[in-house]
Amino acid sequence: MEKTIHRRIVIGDVHGHYNALMTLLEAIAPGSEDEVYFLGDLIDRGPQSFQVVDFVQASPFYCLLGNHEQLLLDSFANRQNQQTIMQVWLYSGGHSTIASYRQEGISILTEHIEWMRTLPKYLDLGDIWLVHAGVHPEIPLEEQTVDQFCWIRDEFHSITKPYFPDKLIITGHTITFTLPNVPPGKIAQGQGWLDIDTGAYHRKSGWLTALDITNSLVYQVNVFEEVVRTLPLQKAIAQVEPDLVLPRT
């Protein structure tokens, strides 16, 4: 299949897997006129969070705020419950992020934190709407906050009609195989949304995913098996039935 120029490419949660990201970008081979978007969660759990952030910050690519970046920001904010938030972040994979910055020094961490503070919570591309986690189906967009954009799961995945009548929402955040009837490595499709977080850090999956919207192609690299594959979007999708999405405890 011949590629269309001026591609729009969306990359799911990297979670500190810099080497896999480089392999993925080598397979995609983005040109200077291609638009590349990261859905957030560059950091935590994987071994090379510093390298991922340093690369994306210096690149011409776009990046959204993920819940793991938000946890880091909250951990270094001057807040009353800062210690508790720090413990939540460390438990959620922050230890590996701190380890990756240990040799780089506090100044580069501070620089990266300031960059993370500037990341948008969503991007409207016209027919495509990018956000890390999703939206609450019963709240007007202008009233939603980082809690919905970076953290929501079941209320969003169980919607029975698209939130936008004319925009496809693309998210990360929720590993797709945790949704009903979605095998590891598959992209999940619901009512007006696609979830492309295929669980790069998780031993059950290991797939880091990028979606070429323009050409309806899916690029994937497996972190553990070092496998690279390219699939037509329709072959990479698993459908999610809204009534099967149950609240998580």
Short mmCIF file of C-alpha atoms in Angstrom, two decimals:
data_model
loop_
_atom_site.label_atom_id
_atom_site.label_comp_id
_atom_site.label_asym_id
_atom_site.label_seq_id
_atom_site.Cartn_x
_atom_site.Cartn_y
_atom_site.Cartn_z
CA MET A 1 0.00 0.00 0.00
CA GLU A 2 1.39 3.37 -1.00
CA LYS A 3 1.58 5.82 1.88
CA THR A 4 -0.16 9.16 1.70
CA ILE A 5 2.06 12.13 2.49
CA HIS A 6 1.27 14.56 5.30
CA ARG A 7 0.32 11.79 7.67
CA ARG A 8 -1.28 12.21 11.09
CA ILE A 9 0.21 9.66 13.48
CA VAL A 10 -0.82 9.04 17.09
CA ILE A 11 1.38 7.13 19.54
CA GLY A 12 0.05 5.44 22.66
CA ASP A 13 1.47 5.26 26.17
CA VAL A 14 5.26 4.76 25.99
CA HIS A 15 5.87 4.35 29.74
CA GLY A 16 9.62 4.76 29.66
CA HIS A 17 10.35 2.32 26.83
CA TYR A 18 12.72 4.50 24.83
CA ASN A 19 14.32 1.72 22.77
CA ALA A 20 10.94 0.43 21.64
CA LEU A 21 9.89 3.99 20.77
CA MET A 22 12.97 4.44 18.58
CA THR A 23 12.21 1.15 16.82
CA LEU A 24 8.61 2.23 16.33
CA LEU A 25 9.61 5.59 14.85
CA GLU A 26 12.10 3.86 12.57
CA ALA A 27 9.26 1.72 11.22
CA ILE A 28 6.97 4.74 10.79
CA ALA A 29 9.74 6.94 9.34
CA PRO A 30 7.88 10.23 9.87
CA GLY A 31 8.77 12.96 7.40
CA SER A 32 9.12 16.65 8.12
CA GLU A 33 5.53 17.32 7.06
CA ASP A 34 3.99 14.47 9.04
CA GLU A 35 2.23 15.33 12.30
CA VAL A 36 3.06 13.04 15.24
CA TYR A 37 1.08 13.12 18.48
CA PHE A 38 1.81 11.43 21.81
CA LEU A 39 -1.18 10.71 24.05
CA GLY A 40 0.74 11.16 27.32
CA ASP A 41 2.18 8.72 29.87
CA LEU A 42 5.69 9.04 28.49
CA ILE A 43 7.01 8.13 31.93
CA ASP A 44 6.90 5.50 34.72
CA ARG A 45 7.15 1.71 34.85
CA GLY A 46 9.68 1.37 32.01
CA PRO A 47 13.45 1.88 32.48
CA GLN A 48 14.11 4.99 30.35
CA SER A 49 11.60 7.70 31.24
CA PHE A 50 14.27 10.41 31.14
CA GLN A 51 15.32 9.44 27.62
CA VAL A 52 11.71 9.39 26.38
CA VAL A 53 10.86 12.79 27.82
CA ASP A 54 14.13 14.32 26.68
CA PHE A 55 13.52 13.06 23.14
CA VAL A 56 9.88 14.15 22.88
CA GLN A 57 10.58 17.57 24.40
CA ALA A 58 13.31 18.25 21.83
CA SER A 59 11.29 16.87 18.91
CA PRO A 60 8.81 18.70 16.64
CA PHE A 61 6.10 16.32 17.83
CA TYR A 62 3.01 17.12 19.91
CA CYS A 63 2.32 15.62 23.33
CA LEU A 64 -0.67 15.53 25.67
CA LEU A 65 -0.70 15.41 29.45
CA GLY A 66 -1.19 11.91 30.85
CA ASN A 67 -2.18 10.87 34.33
CA HIS A 68 1.39 9.76 35.10
CA GLU A 69 2.76 13.19 34.17
CA GLN A 70 0.01 14.68 36.34
CA LEU A 71 1.03 12.46 39.25
CA LEU A 72 4.63 13.62 38.88
CA LEU A 73 3.55 17.28 38.76
CA ASP A 74 1.36 16.86 41.82
CA SER A 75 4.19 15.09 43.65
CA PHE A 76 6.47 18.10 43.23
CA ALA A 77 3.81 20.73 43.89
CA ASN A 78 3.55 22.53 47.20
CA ARG A 79 0.36 20.89 48.41
CA GLN A 80 -1.04 19.85 51.76
CA ASN A 81 -1.24 16.15 50.82
CA GLN A 82 1.96 16.16 48.76
CA GLN A 83 3.52 13.22 50.63
CA THR A 84 0.49 11.03 50.00
CA ILE A 85 0.46 11.93 46.30
CA MET A 86 4.18 11.20 46.09
CA GLN A 87 3.60 7.72 47.52
CA VAL A 88 0.80 7.09 44.99
CA TRP A 89 3.11 8.15 42.16
CA LEU A 90 5.99 5.97 43.40
CA TYR A 91 3.63 3.01 43.74
CA SER A 92 2.39 3.66 40.17
CA GLY A 93 5.83 3.37 38.62
CA GLY A 94 7.53 6.55 39.74
CA HIS A 95 10.49 4.69 41.23
CA SER A 96 11.73 3.78 37.75
CA THR A 97 11.36 7.38 36.61
CA ILE A 98 13.42 8.69 39.51
CA ALA A 99 16.07 6.06 38.78
CA SER A 100 16.29 7.15 35.15
CA TYR A 101 16.89 10.78 36.19
CA ARG A 102 19.39 9.96 38.95
CA GLN A 103 22.47 10.44 36.78
CA GLU A 104 21.04 13.48 34.96
CA GLY A 105 20.66 15.74 37.98
CA ILE A 106 17.92 17.88 39.46
CA SER A 107 18.24 20.65 36.89
CA ILE A 108 17.10 18.51 33.94
CA LEU A 109 14.27 17.05 36.03
CA THR A 110 13.15 20.57 36.90
CA GLU A 111 13.31 21.54 33.22
CA HIS A 112 11.21 18.54 32.23
CA ILE A 113 8.67 19.23 34.98
CA GLU A 114 8.22 22.78 33.69
CA TRP A 115 7.73 21.41 30.18
CA MET A 116 5.11 18.96 31.45
CA ARG A 117 3.21 21.85 33.01
CA THR A 118 2.69 23.26 29.50
CA LEU A 119 1.22 20.08 28.00
CA PRO A 120 -2.38 20.38 26.77
CA LYS A 121 -5.09 18.15 28.19
CA TYR A 122 -6.60 17.52 24.75
CA LEU A 123 -6.14 18.47 21.10
CA ASP A 124 -8.94 19.07 18.59
CA LEU A 125 -7.81 18.16 15.07
CA GLY A 126 -11.20 18.76 13.49
CA ASP A 127 -12.40 15.25 12.68
CA ILE A 128 -10.14 13.72 15.35
CA TRP A 129 -10.10 14.61 19.06
CA LEU A 130 -7.10 13.47 21.10
CA VAL A 131 -7.15 13.03 24.88
CA HIS A 132 -5.26 10.79 27.27
CA ALA A 133 -8.13 8.98 29.01
CA GLY A 134 -11.49 10.15 27.62
CA VAL A 135 -14.40 12.38 28.56
CA HIS A 136 -17.34 12.07 30.91
CA PRO A 137 -20.42 11.49 28.74
CA GLU A 138 -22.75 13.49 31.00
CA ILE A 139 -20.61 16.60 31.56
CA PRO A 140 -20.28 19.49 29.06
CA LEU A 141 -16.77 19.68 27.66
CA GLU A 142 -16.06 23.12 29.11
CA GLU A 143 -16.86 21.85 32.64
CA GLN A 144 -14.53 18.84 32.51
CA THR A 145 -11.17 18.85 34.23
CA VAL A 146 -7.91 16.93 34.38
CA ASP A 147 -9.78 14.31 36.45
CA GLN A 148 -11.85 13.35 33.42
CA PHE A 149 -9.30 14.00 30.65
CA CYS A 150 -6.48 12.07 32.36
CA TRP A 151 -8.20 9.51 34.58
CA ILE A 152 -11.66 8.46 33.38
CA ARG A 153 -12.29 4.86 32.35
CA ASP A 154 -15.61 3.01 32.65
CA GLU A 155 -18.03 5.92 32.32
CA PHE A 156 -16.35 6.74 29.01
CA HIS A 157 -15.89 3.22 27.65
CA SER A 158 -19.53 2.31 28.34
CA ILE A 159 -21.06 5.19 26.35
CA THR A 160 -23.79 4.01 23.98
CA LYS A 161 -23.49 6.87 21.49
CA PRO A 162 -20.53 9.01 20.40
CA TYR A 163 -19.75 12.03 22.57
CA PHE A 164 -19.04 14.06 19.44
CA PRO A 165 -21.28 13.60 16.39
CA ASP A 166 -18.48 14.57 14.00
CA LYS A 167 -15.20 13.67 15.76
CA LEU A 168 -13.48 10.39 16.54
CA ILE A 169 -11.92 10.37 20.03
CA ILE A 170 -8.54 8.63 20.26
CA THR A 171 -7.20 7.79 23.71
CA GLY A 172 -4.58 5.86 25.61
CA HIS A 173 -4.61 5.32 29.41
CA THR A 174 -6.61 2.09 29.66
CA ILE A 175 -4.76 -1.00 28.48
CA THR A 176 -6.97 -2.45 25.79
CA PHE A 177 -6.88 -6.07 26.96
CA THR A 178 -8.51 -4.98 30.24
CA LEU A 179 -11.65 -4.15 28.26
CA PRO A 180 -14.16 -6.94 27.58
CA ASN A 181 -13.31 -9.33 24.73
CA VAL A 182 -10.18 -7.44 23.61
CA PRO A 183 -7.11 -9.67 23.10
CA PRO A 184 -3.62 -8.36 23.98
CA GLY A 185 -2.19 -6.15 21.26
CA LYS A 186 -5.53 -5.19 19.74
CA ILE A 187 -6.84 -1.64 19.49
CA ALA A 188 -10.21 -1.25 21.25
CA GLN A 189 -13.11 0.41 19.43
CA GLY A 190 -16.24 1.72 21.11
CA GLN A 191 -18.98 4.21 20.31
CA GLY A 192 -17.08 7.10 18.75
CA TRP A 193 -13.70 6.21 20.24
CA LEU A 194 -10.51 4.21 19.74
CA ASP A 195 -8.13 3.24 22.57
CA ILE A 196 -4.56 2.55 21.41
CA ASP A 197 -2.85 1.86 24.75
CA THR A 198 -1.90 -1.77 24.14
CA GLY A 199 0.16 -2.11 27.33
CA ALA A 200 3.80 -1.69 26.34
CA TYR A 201 5.06 -2.30 29.89
CA HIS A 202 2.74 -5.21 30.69
CA ARG A 203 4.05 -8.77 30.39
CA LYS A 204 0.69 -9.95 29.08
CA SER A 205 1.08 -7.71 26.03
CA GLY A 206 4.28 -5.72 25.53
CA TRP A 207 2.95 -3.95 22.44
CA LEU A 208 3.65 -0.25 21.87
CA THR A 209 1.24 1.08 19.26
CA ALA A 210 1.09 3.94 16.78
CA LEU A 211 -1.89 4.71 14.55
CA ASP A 212 -1.42 6.29 11.14
CA ILE A 213 -4.82 7.95 10.85
CA THR A 214 -4.28 9.11 7.30
CA ASN A 215 -3.59 5.65 5.87
CA SER A 216 -5.53 3.57 8.43
CA LEU A 217 -2.38 1.66 9.39
CA VAL A 218 -1.24 0.40 12.78
CA TYR A 219 2.46 0.14 13.66
CA GLN A 220 3.45 -1.96 16.66
CA VAL A 221 6.65 -2.93 18.44
CA ASN A 222 6.78 -5.59 21.14
CA VAL A 223 8.98 -4.49 24.02
CA PHE A 224 9.79 -8.01 25.19
CA GLU A 225 9.99 -9.99 21.97
CA GLU A 226 11.49 -7.20 19.79
CA VAL A 227 8.92 -7.88 17.08
CA VAL A 228 7.78 -5.14 14.68
CA ARG A 229 4.56 -5.39 12.70
CA THR A 230 2.30 -3.23 10.53
CA LEU A 231 -1.40 -3.99 10.21
CA PRO A 232 -4.40 -2.50 8.43
CA LEU A 233 -6.47 -0.72 11.06
CA GLN A 234 -9.50 -2.94 10.59
CA LYS A 235 -7.44 -6.06 11.30
CA ALA A 236 -6.03 -4.50 14.48
CA ILE A 237 -9.38 -3.55 16.01
CA ALA A 238 -11.51 -5.38 18.57
CA GLN A 239 -15.02 -4.10 19.26
CA VAL A 240 -16.11 -3.22 22.80
CA GLU A 241 -19.77 -3.71 23.68
CA PRO A 242 -20.82 -0.88 26.02
CA ASP A 243 -23.07 -3.04 28.17
CA LEU A 244 -20.18 -5.39 28.96
CA VAL A 245 -18.02 -2.64 30.49
CA LEU A 246 -18.35 -3.07 34.24
CA PRO A 247 -17.30 -0.58 36.94
CA ARG A 248 -13.85 -1.33 38.35
CA THR A 249 -13.46 -1.84 42.06
#
